[in-house]
C-alpha positions as CSV (number, residue, x, y, z in Angstrom):
1,M,132.5,141.8,72.3
2,T,135.2,139.5,73.7
3,D,135.2,139.0,77.4
4,T,138.9,139.5,78.2
5,T,138.6,137.8,81.6
6,T,137.7,134.5,79.8
7,R,139.4,135.0,76.5
8,P,142.6,137.0,76.9
9,S,143.9,139.1,74.0
10,G,140.8,138.3,72.0
11,S,142.0,134.8,71.3
12,D,139.3,132.3,70.4
13,T,141.7,129.3,70.5
14,D,143.2,129.9,73.9
15,I,140.8,130.3,76.8
16,K,142.2,131.0,80.2
17,G,140.7,131.6,83.6
18,P,141.6,131.3,87.2
19,G,143.2,127.9,87.5
20,Y,142.5,126.6,84.0
21,R,143.4,126.8,80.4
22,V,141.7,125.3,77.3
23,W,143.5,125.7,74.0
24,F,143.6,124.3,70.5
25,D,146.8,123.1,68.9
26,A,145.8,123.3,65.2
27,P,148.8,121.3,63.7
28,A,148.1,118.4,66.1
29,R,144.3,118.9,65.8
30,T,144.1,118.6,69.6
31,V,142.1,120.6,72.2
32,H,144.0,120.6,75.5
33,F,142.3,121.0,78.9
34,E,144.4,121.9,81.9
35,G,143.8,122.7,85.5
36,V,140.5,122.8,87.4
37,L,137.2,123.7,85.7
38,R,134.5,124.7,88.2
39,L,132.5,127.0,86.0
40,S,128.7,127.7,85.9
41,T,126.9,126.4,82.9
42,S,126.9,129.8,81.1
43,E,130.6,130.3,81.8
44,Y,131.4,127.2,79.6
45,K,130.1,129.0,76.5
46,P,133.5,130.1,75.2
47,I,134.8,126.5,75.5
48,E,131.7,125.2,73.8
49,D,132.2,127.6,71.0
50,L,135.8,126.5,70.6
51,L,134.8,122.9,70.5
52,D,132.1,123.6,68.0
53,R,134.5,125.5,65.7
54,V,137.1,122.7,65.9
55,L,134.5,120.0,65.2
56,L,133.3,121.8,62.1
57,A,136.7,122.3,60.7
58,N,138.4,119.0,61.4
59,P,137.5,115.4,60.2
60,A,139.6,114.0,63.1
61,L,140.6,115.5,66.4
62,A,141.7,114.8,69.9
63,L,140.8,116.0,73.3
64,R,143.7,115.9,75.8
65,M,142.4,115.8,79.4
66,T,145.5,114.3,81.1
67,E,146.2,117.7,82.8
68,L,142.6,118.4,83.8
69,Q,142.4,117.6,87.5
70,F,138.7,118.4,88.0
71,L,135.6,119.0,85.8
72,N,132.3,119.7,87.4
73,S,128.9,118.4,86.3
74,S,128.3,121.4,84.0
75,G,131.6,120.7,82.3
76,I,130.9,117.0,81.9
77,N,127.5,117.9,80.4
78,M,129.3,120.2,78.0
79,L,131.4,117.2,76.9
80,Y,128.3,115.1,76.4
81,K,126.8,117.8,74.2
82,F,130.0,117.9,72.2
83,A,129.8,114.1,71.7
84,I,126.2,114.4,70.5
85,A,127.1,117.2,68.1
86,A,129.9,115.0,66.7
87,R,127.5,112.1,66.2
88,K,125.1,114.4,64.4
89,K,127.9,115.7,62.2
90,G,129.0,112.2,61.3
91,E,132.3,111.0,59.8
92,T,134.4,112.6,62.6
93,E,137.1,110.7,64.4
94,I,137.5,111.7,68.0
95,K,140.0,110.4,70.5
96,V,140.0,111.4,74.1
97,H,143.2,111.1,76.1
98,G,142.7,110.9,79.9
99,S,144.4,109.7,83.0
100,S,143.3,106.8,85.1
101,N,145.0,108.5,88.0
102,I,142.3,111.2,88.0
103,P,139.1,109.7,89.5
104,W,136.5,111.7,87.6
105,Q,138.0,110.8,84.3
106,G,137.8,107.0,84.8
107,K,134.2,107.4,85.8
108,S,132.9,110.1,83.3
109,L,134.9,109.9,80.1
110,P,133.9,106.3,79.2
111,N,130.2,107.5,79.3
112,L,131.0,109.6,76.2
113,K,130.6,106.3,74.3
114,K,126.8,106.4,75.1
115,F,126.5,109.6,73.1
116,L,129.2,108.8,70.4
117,P,129.8,105.1,70.1
118,T,132.8,105.7,67.7
119,I,134.7,107.8,70.1
120,V,138.0,106.4,71.3
121,I,138.8,106.8,75.0
122,A,142.4,106.2,76.0
123,L,143.1,106.4,79.8
124,D,146.9,106.3,80.6
């Protein structure tokens, strides 16, 4: 059963919660992250599921983080797991758009290359 507090209206491509939104723009093949994500490890499950579905269905995709002000260590770990899954899948082009004006992004996003050397990190 869908948890409507995490995934309103039963949507599995638009995940909202207090202060954040993660959504998939299919035509652009881009997952957008917005707001502040301070969830517990288990609360990231809907976002992990979205990333897994998008990864399986798309040979190339982007993650847009420019509007994500904060991501806690559980969320960063989720991104690292996503990078590992992409490496295992192979032949997937992933580009991450971030902002050098958001301190955690400049520190944590480049570390994705340790898990997926082919990932492209673009910090504006």
